[in-house]
PDB file of C-alpha atoms and ligand atoms in Angstrom:
ATOM      1  CA  MET A   1      34.733  30.771  77.364  1.00  0.00           C
ATOM      2  CA  LEU A   2      37.449  31.345  74.766  1.00  0.00           C
ATOM      3  CA  LYS A   3      37.506  34.892  73.477  1.00  0.00           C
ATOM      4  CA  VAL A   4      38.561  36.093  70.020  1.00  0.00           C
ATOM      5  CA  TYR A   5      39.537  39.709  69.457  1.00  0.00           C
ATOM      6  CA  GLY A   6      39.080  40.872  65.880  1.00  0.00           C
ATOM      7  CA  ARG A   7      36.582  41.684  63.148  1.00  0.00           C
ATOM      8  CA  ALA A   8      35.016  38.662  61.435  1.00  0.00           C
ATOM      9  CA  ASN A   9      35.850  39.933  57.914  1.00  0.00           C
ATOM     10  CA  SER A  10      39.625  39.880  58.503  1.00  0.00           C
ATOM     11  CA  ILE A  11      41.351  37.067  56.593  1.00  0.00           C
ATOM     12  CA  ASN A  12      43.470  36.278  59.643  1.00  0.00           C
ATOM     13  CA  VAL A  13      40.564  36.290  62.111  1.00  0.00           C
ATOM     14  CA  ARG A  14      38.655  34.037  59.714  1.00  0.00           C
ATOM     15  CA  LYS A  15      41.363  31.366  60.007  1.00  0.00           C
ATOM     16  CA  VAL A  16      40.725  31.212  63.742  1.00  0.00           C
ATOM     17  CA  LEU A  17      36.916  31.220  63.424  1.00  0.00           C
ATOM     18  CA  TRP A  18      37.108  28.467  60.807  1.00  0.00           C
ATOM     19  CA  MET A  19      39.303  26.363  63.110  1.00  0.00           C
ATOM     20  CA  LEU A  20      37.043  26.928  66.112  1.00  0.00           C
ATOM     21  CA  ASP A  21      34.099  25.661  64.070  1.00  0.00           C
ATOM     22  CA  GLU A  22      36.096  22.642  62.848  1.00  0.00           C
ATOM     23  CA  ILE A  23      36.582  21.754  66.516  1.00  0.00           C
ATOM     24  CA  GLY A  24      33.046  22.759  67.480  1.00  0.00           C
ATOM     25  CA  LEU A  25      34.303  24.992  70.262  1.00  0.00           C
ATOM     26  CA  PRO A  26      32.046  27.802  71.525  1.00  0.00           C
ATOM     27  CA  TYR A  27      33.633  31.250  71.710  1.00  0.00           C
ATOM     28  CA  GLU A  28      32.823  34.883  72.123  1.00  0.00           C
ATOM     29  CA  ARG A  29      34.218  37.530  69.795  1.00  0.00           C
ATOM     30  CA  GLU A  30      34.868  41.225  70.153  1.00  0.00           C
ATOM     31  CA  ASP A  31      35.116  43.462  67.051  1.00  0.00           C
ATOM     32  CA  TRP A  32      38.432  45.284  66.682  1.00  0.00           C
ATOM     33  CA  GLY A  33      40.170  46.571  63.583  1.00  0.00           C
ATOM     34  CA  ARG A  34      39.327  48.391  60.362  1.00  0.00           C
ATOM     35  CA  GLY A  35      35.748  49.692  60.491  1.00  0.00           C
ATOM     36  CA  TYR A  36      35.462  48.991  64.233  1.00  0.00           C
ATOM     37  CA  ARG A  37      37.495  50.136  67.208  1.00  0.00           C
ATOM     38  CA  PRO A  38      41.012  50.826  65.949  1.00  0.00           C
ATOM     39  CA  THR A  39      43.846  48.503  66.885  1.00  0.00           C
ATOM     40  CA  ASP A  40      45.998  51.463  67.945  1.00  0.00           C
ATOM     41  CA  ASP A  41      43.533  52.140  70.774  1.00  0.00           C
ATOM     42  CA  PRO A  42      45.452  51.900  74.064  1.00  0.00           C
ATOM     43  CA  VAL A  43      42.980  49.240  75.258  1.00  0.00           C
ATOM     44  CA  PHE A  44      43.877  47.050  72.283  1.00  0.00           C
ATOM     45  CA  LYS A  45      47.593  47.848  72.518  1.00  0.00           C
ATOM     46  CA  ASP A  46      47.422  46.256  75.930  1.00  0.00           C
ATOM     47  CA  ILE A  47      45.865  43.126  74.329  1.00  0.00           C
ATOM     48  CA  ASN A  48      48.382  43.047  71.455  1.00  0.00           C
ATOM     49  CA  PRO A  49      51.193  45.618  71.471  1.00  0.00           C
ATOM     50  CA  PHE A  50      51.719  44.853  67.752  1.00  0.00           C
ATOM     51  CA  GLY A  51      48.273  46.278  66.947  1.00  0.00           C
ATOM     52  CA  VAL A  52      46.826  43.547  64.729  1.00  0.00           C
ATOM     53  CA  VAL A  53      43.997  41.023  64.952  1.00  0.00           C
ATOM     54  CA  PRO A  54      43.387  38.195  65.761  1.00  0.00           C
ATOM     55  CA  VAL A  55      44.250  37.577  69.385  1.00  0.00           C
ATOM     56  CA  ILE A  56      42.690  34.930  71.602  1.00  0.00           C
ATOM     57  CA  ASP A  57      42.228  34.670  75.339  1.00  0.00           C
ATOM     58  CA  ASP A  58      41.996  31.046  76.434  1.00  0.00           C
ATOM     59  CA  GLY A  59      41.530  31.268  80.180  1.00  0.00           C
ATOM     60  CA  SER A  60      44.596  33.079  81.403  1.00  0.00           C
ATOM     61  CA  PHE A  61      46.528  32.343  78.187  1.00  0.00           C
ATOM     62  CA  ARG A  62      46.680  35.013  75.502  1.00  0.00           C
ATOM     63  CA  LEU A  63      47.998  34.326  71.978  1.00  0.00           C
ATOM     64  CA  ARG A  64      48.460  36.357  68.787  1.00  0.00           C
ATOM     65  CA  GLU A  65      49.384  35.317  65.203  1.00  0.00           C
ATOM     66  CA  SER A  66      46.607  33.542  63.329  1.00  0.00           C
ATOM     67  CA  ASN A  67      48.572  30.496  62.166  1.00  0.00           C
ATOM     68  CA  ALA A  68      50.001  29.928  65.648  1.00  0.00           C
ATOM     69  CA  ILE A  69      46.486  30.188  67.096  1.00  0.00           C
ATOM     70  CA  VAL A  70      45.138  27.608  64.618  1.00  0.00           C
ATOM     71  CA  ARG A  71      47.948  25.181  65.514  1.00  0.00           C
ATOM     72  CA  TYR A  72      47.524  25.792  69.251  1.00  0.00           C
ATOM     73  CA  LEU A  73      43.798  25.030  69.028  1.00  0.00           C
ATOM     74  CA  ALA A  74      44.443  21.852  67.032  1.00  0.00           C
ATOM     75  CA  ASP A  75      47.016  20.652  69.574  1.00  0.00           C
ATOM     76  CA  LYS A  76      45.022  21.599  72.634  1.00  0.00           C
ATOM     77  CA  HIS A  77      41.924  19.816  71.381  1.00  0.00           C
ATOM     78  CA  GLY A  78      43.780  16.717  70.185  1.00  0.00           C
ATOM     79  CA  ARG A  79      42.988  17.209  66.499  1.00  0.00           C
ATOM     80  CA  ASN A  80      45.928  15.238  65.151  1.00  0.00           C
ATOM     81  CA  ASP A  81      43.788  14.463  62.124  1.00  0.00           C
ATOM     82  CA  LEU A  82      44.044  18.163  61.198  1.00  0.00           C
ATOM     83  CA  TYR A  83      47.558  18.804  62.548  1.00  0.00           C
ATOM     84  CA  PRO A  84      49.628  15.608  62.380  1.00  0.00           C
ATOM     85  CA  LYS A  85      52.013  14.766  65.217  1.00  0.00           C
ATOM     86  CA  ALA A  86      54.691  13.035  63.090  1.00  0.00           C
ATOM     87  CA  ALA A  87      57.574  15.478  62.608  1.00  0.00           C
ATOM     88  CA  GLN A  88      57.813  15.350  58.816  1.00  0.00           C
ATOM     89  CA  GLU A  89      54.077  15.577  58.175  1.00  0.00           C
ATOM     90  CA  ARG A  90      53.760  18.339  60.755  1.00  0.00           C
ATOM     91  CA  ALA A  91      56.597  20.332  59.185  1.00  0.00           C
ATOM     92  CA  THR A  92      54.997  19.969  55.754  1.00  0.00           C
ATOM     93  CA  VAL A  93      51.653  21.278  57.044  1.00  0.00           C
ATOM     94  CA  GLU A  94      53.508  24.197  58.636  1.00  0.00           C
ATOM     95  CA  ALA A  95      55.307  24.893  55.351  1.00  0.00           C
ATOM     96  CA  TRP A  96      51.915  25.195  53.639  1.00  0.00           C
ATOM     97  CA  MET A  97      50.704  27.617  56.287  1.00  0.00           C
ATOM     98  CA  ASP A  98      53.872  29.723  55.977  1.00  0.00           C
ATOM     99  CA  TRP A  99      53.648  29.746  52.192  1.00  0.00           C
ATOM    100  CA  ALA A 100      49.966  30.676  52.166  1.00  0.00           C
ATOM    101  CA  SER A 101      50.660  33.648  54.430  1.00  0.00           C
ATOM    102  CA  THR A 102      53.712  34.870  52.501  1.00  0.00           C
ATOM    103  CA  ASP A 103      54.400  34.032  48.824  1.00  0.00           C
ATOM    104  CA  PHE A 104      50.852  32.907  48.036  1.00  0.00           C
ATOM    105  CA  ALA A 105      49.362  36.079  49.542  1.00  0.00           C
ATOM    106  CA  SER A 106      51.830  38.733  48.460  1.00  0.00           C
ATOM    107  CA  GLY A 107      50.119  39.453  45.104  1.00  0.00           C
ATOM    108  CA  MET A 108      46.732  39.301  46.818  1.00  0.00           C
ATOM    109  CA  ARG A 109      47.428  42.240  49.148  1.00  0.00           C
ATOM    110  CA  PRO A 110      47.641  45.033  46.544  1.00  0.00           C
ATOM    111  CA  VAL A 111      44.649  43.585  44.676  1.00  0.00           C
ATOM    112  CA  PHE A 112      42.566  43.439  47.852  1.00  0.00           C
ATOM    113  CA  HIS A 113      43.595  46.838  49.204  1.00  0.00           C
ATOM    114  CA  GLY A 114      43.334  48.489  45.780  1.00  0.00           C
ATOM    115  CA  LEU A 115      40.012  47.018  44.615  1.00  0.00           C
ATOM    116  CA  VAL A 116      38.133  46.096  47.795  1.00  0.00           C
ATOM    117  CA  VAL A 117      39.380  48.456  50.517  1.00  0.00           C
ATOM    118  CA  LYS A 118      39.906  51.087  47.803  1.00  0.00           C
ATOM    119  CA  ASN A 119      42.992  52.463  49.467  1.00  0.00           C
ATOM    120  CA  PRO A 120      44.444  54.900  46.883  1.00  0.00           C
ATOM    121  CA  ALA A 121      47.986  53.996  47.964  1.00  0.00           C
ATOM    122  CA  TYR A 122      47.479  50.588  46.269  1.00  0.00           C
ATOM    123  CA  ALA A 123      45.778  51.810  43.067  1.00  0.00           C
ATOM    124  CA  ASN A 124      48.969  51.613  40.975  1.00  0.00           C
ATOM    125  CA  LEU A 125      50.000  48.277  42.435  1.00  0.00           C
ATOM    126  CA  VAL A 126      46.890  46.274  41.516  1.00  0.00           C
ATOM    127  CA  GLN A 127      48.011  45.233  38.049  1.00  0.00           C
ATOM    128  CA  ASP A 128      51.390  43.858  39.109  1.00  0.00           C
ATOM    129  CA  GLY A 129      49.810  42.254  42.175  1.00  0.00           C
ATOM    130  CA  ALA A 130      47.210  40.493  40.008  1.00  0.00           C
ATOM    131  CA  LYS A 131      49.980  39.160  37.757  1.00  0.00           C
ATOM    132  CA  GLU A 132      52.010  37.839  40.661  1.00  0.00           C
ATOM    133  CA  TRP A 133      48.934  36.340  42.311  1.00  0.00           C
ATOM    134  CA  ALA A 134      47.925  34.585  39.070  1.00  0.00           C
ATOM    135  CA  ALA A 135      51.434  33.114  38.761  1.00  0.00           C
ATOM    136  CA  GLN A 136      51.119  31.631  42.263  1.00  0.00           C
ATOM    137  CA  MET A 137      47.623  30.333  41.489  1.00  0.00           C
ATOM    138  CA  ARG A 138      48.889  28.667  38.322  1.00  0.00           C
ATOM    139  CA  ARG A 139      51.560  26.848  40.333  1.00  0.00           C
ATOM    140  CA  PHE A 140      49.034  25.855  42.969  1.00  0.00           C
ATOM    141  CA  ASP A 141      46.572  24.624  40.330  1.00  0.00           C
ATOM    142  CA  ARG A 142      49.275  22.380  38.868  1.00  0.00           C
ATOM    143  CA  TYR A 143      50.163  21.117  42.330  1.00  0.00           C
ATOM    144  CA  LEU A 144      46.515  20.261  43.031  1.00  0.00           C
ATOM    145  CA  GLU A 145      46.273  18.381  39.747  1.00  0.00           C
ATOM    146  CA  ALA A 146      49.360  16.310  40.537  1.00  0.00           C
ATOM    147  CA  ARG A 147      49.095  15.873  44.305  1.00  0.00           C
ATOM    148  CA  GLY A 148      45.673  17.071  45.493  1.00  0.00           C
ATOM    149  CA  PRO A 149      42.889  17.127  46.250  1.00  0.00           C
ATOM    150  CA  TYR A 150      44.080  18.888  49.445  1.00  0.00           C
ATOM    151  CA  VAL A 151      47.461  20.471  50.162  1.00  0.00           C
ATOM    152  CA  MET A 152      48.565  17.342  52.053  1.00  0.00           C
ATOM    153  CA  GLY A 153      47.037  15.009  49.464  1.00  0.00           C
ATOM    154  CA  SER A 154      44.021  12.939  50.387  1.00  0.00           C
ATOM    155  CA  THR A 155      43.030  14.595  53.670  1.00  0.00           C
ATOM    156  CA  PHE A 156      42.037  18.056  54.796  1.00  0.00           C
ATOM    157  CA  THR A 157      44.452  19.572  57.342  1.00  0.00           C
ATOM    158  CA  VAL A 158      45.114  22.961  58.928  1.00  0.00           C
ATOM    159  CA  GLY A 159      47.434  23.511  55.937  1.00  0.00           C
ATOM    160  CA  ASP A 160      44.254  24.125  53.917  1.00  0.00           C
ATOM    161  CA  ILE A 161      43.007  26.890  56.210  1.00  0.00           C
ATOM    162  CA  PRO A 162      45.263  29.843  55.249  1.00  0.00           C
ATOM    163  CA  THR A 163      45.355  28.534  51.662  1.00  0.00           C
ATOM    164  CA  GLY A 164      41.562  28.233  51.461  1.00  0.00           C
ATOM    165  CA  LEU A 165      41.094  31.825  52.578  1.00  0.00           C
ATOM    166  CA  VAL A 166      43.470  33.203  49.949  1.00  0.00           C
ATOM    167  CA  VAL A 167      41.628  31.082  47.362  1.00  0.00           C
ATOM    168  CA  ASN A 168      38.315  32.528  48.558  1.00  0.00           C
ATOM    169  CA  ARG A 169      39.661  36.035  47.938  1.00  0.00           C
ATOM    170  CA  TRP A 170      40.813  35.060  44.470  1.00  0.00           C
ATOM    171  CA  PHE A 171      37.283  34.022  43.509  1.00  0.00           C
ATOM    172  CA  ALA A 172      35.381  36.639  45.534  1.00  0.00           C
ATOM    173  CA  ILE A 173      37.199  39.715  44.189  1.00  0.00           C
ATOM    174  CA  PRO A 174      35.955  40.673  40.729  1.00  0.00           C
ATOM    175  CA  PHE A 175      38.985  41.300  38.489  1.00  0.00           C
ATOM    176  CA  ASP A 176      40.327  39.972  35.221  1.00  0.00           C
ATOM    177  CA  LYS A 177      41.816  36.581  36.090  1.00  0.00           C
ATOM    178  CA  PRO A 178      42.680  33.325  34.355  1.00  0.00           C
ATOM    179  CA  GLU A 179      40.565  30.213  34.971  1.00  0.00           C
ATOM    180  CA  PHE A 180      42.140  27.298  36.788  1.00  0.00           C
ATOM    181  CA  LYS A 181      40.188  24.044  36.761  1.00  0.00           C
ATOM    182  CA  HIS A 182      41.815  22.317  39.725  1.00  0.00           C
ATOM    183  CA  LEU A 183      41.731  25.476  41.801  1.00  0.00           C
ATOM    184  CA  THR A 184      37.992  25.809  41.142  1.00  0.00           C
ATOM    185  CA  ALA A 185      37.506  22.178  42.180  1.00  0.00           C
ATOM    186  CA  TYR A 186      39.472  22.876  45.398  1.00  0.00           C
ATOM    187  CA  TYR A 187      37.292  25.907  46.134  1.00  0.00           C
ATOM    188  CA  ASP A 188      34.167  23.782  45.627  1.00  0.00           C
ATOM    189  CA  ARG A 189      35.574  20.913  47.680  1.00  0.00           C
ATOM    190  CA  LEU A 190      36.314  23.171  50.648  1.00  0.00           C
ATOM    191  CA  ALA A 191      32.745  24.467  50.437  1.00  0.00           C
ATOM    192  CA  ASP A 192      31.548  20.995  51.481  1.00  0.00           C
ATOM    193  CA  ARG A 193      32.758  22.007  54.952  1.00  0.00           C
ATOM    194  CA  PRO A 194      30.219  24.112  56.883  1.00  0.00           C
ATOM    195  CA  PRO A 195      33.004  26.037  58.720  1.00  0.00           C
ATOM    196  CA  TYR A 196      34.421  27.154  55.362  1.00  0.00           C
ATOM    197  CA  LYS A 197      30.961  28.201  54.184  1.00  0.00           C
ATOM    198  CA  ALA A 198      30.556  30.184  57.406  1.00  0.00           C
ATOM    199  CA  HIS A 199      33.933  31.920  57.513  1.00  0.00           C
ATOM    200  CA  GLY A 200      35.598  31.384  54.133  1.00  0.00           C
ATOM    201  CA  ARG A 201      33.298  31.159  51.139  1.00  0.00           C
ATOM    202  CA  ASN A 202      30.635  33.379  52.687  1.00  0.00           C
ATOM    203  CA  GLY A 203      30.433  36.141  50.072  1.00  0.00           C
ATOM    204  CA  THR A 204      33.109  38.274  51.738  1.00  0.00           C
ATOM    205  CA  PRO A 205      36.412  38.658  49.859  1.00  0.00           C
TER     206      PRO A 205
HETATM  207  N1  LIG B 301      50.690  37.939  61.025  1.00  0.00           N
HETATM  208  C1  LIG B 301      49.451  38.387  61.593  1.00  0.00           C
HETATM  209  C2  LIG B 301      48.839  39.433  60.696  1.00  0.00           C
HETATM  210  C3  LIG B 301      47.615  40.050  61.311  1.00  0.00           C
HETATM  211  C4  LIG B 301      47.040  41.178  60.462  1.00  0.00           C
HETATM  212  O1  LIG B 301      47.692  41.725  59.576  1.00  0.00           O
HETATM  213  N2  LIG B 301      45.801  41.517  60.765  1.00  0.00           N
HETATM  214  C5  LIG B 301      45.131  42.602  60.055  1.00  0.00           C
HETATM  215  C6  LIG B 301      43.756  42.142  59.601  1.00  0.00           C
HETATM  216  S1  LIG B 301      43.815  40.799  58.469  1.00  0.00           S
HETATM  217  C7  LIG B 301      44.921  43.768  60.988  1.00  0.00           C
HETATM  218  O2  LIG B 301      44.887  43.626  62.192  1.00  0.00           O
HETATM  219  N3  LIG B 301      44.754  44.945  60.401  1.00  0.00           N
HETATM  220  C8  LIG B 301      44.472  46.140  61.137  1.00  0.00           C
HETATM  221  C9  LIG B 301      43.023  46.454  61.229  1.00  0.00           C
HETATM  222  O3  LIG B 301      42.144  45.643  60.883  1.00  0.00           O
HETATM  223  O4  LIG B 301      42.743  47.547  61.692  1.00  0.00           O
HETATM  224  C10 LIG B 301      48.514  37.177  61.790  1.00  0.00           C
HETATM  225  O5  LIG B 301      48.582  36.231  60.979  1.00  0.00           O
HETATM  226  O6  LIG B 301      47.734  37.156  62.754  1.00  0.00           O
END
């Protein structure tokens, strides 16, 4: 059976768990990371020398990097509906995944680590992070209005997975934030999917 290494409250592990449920694939999971066994444990360093979760074992094949794992699972299980084969569509989905893990998430990190993890190193960075995050959300809200309802338009794809998890954090972390109508509708629309309710909009920021 496929094995996932990583705590279920990690935003990056949640991408993988969400995808596994989209496919309906059974898996086992081992807790590693903050609050559990540390990722600098020599046992884990052997699993992923870079010391972060998630990692999967699929038979004799081991893979790290959440977005790569999501795409691998889609390909392996023939889910071209979620990860299109055509080069231009595929590249566009990948661009969404890259963006959601970089620009879209960069303001989120200080807000999350400052307010949720309560790491004092982030305390002075929360305000600027919240501003940057809101600017990204405003752009995304406008995009959804013009070209939604999903990142690729009319259909849900793996491009919505990293994006949907950042959006969950936006709503699940209590802080002073602007309201965005189309973003709220996106958050509600994703919640129609049981895998998102299980691993995204599940009460955990
Ligand atoms: N680029 C990596 C980032 C992985 C990452 O930063 N994982 C965090 C959790 S979200 C981690 O392992 N943190 C250390 C810990 O939990 O102890 C990916 O997308 O998989």
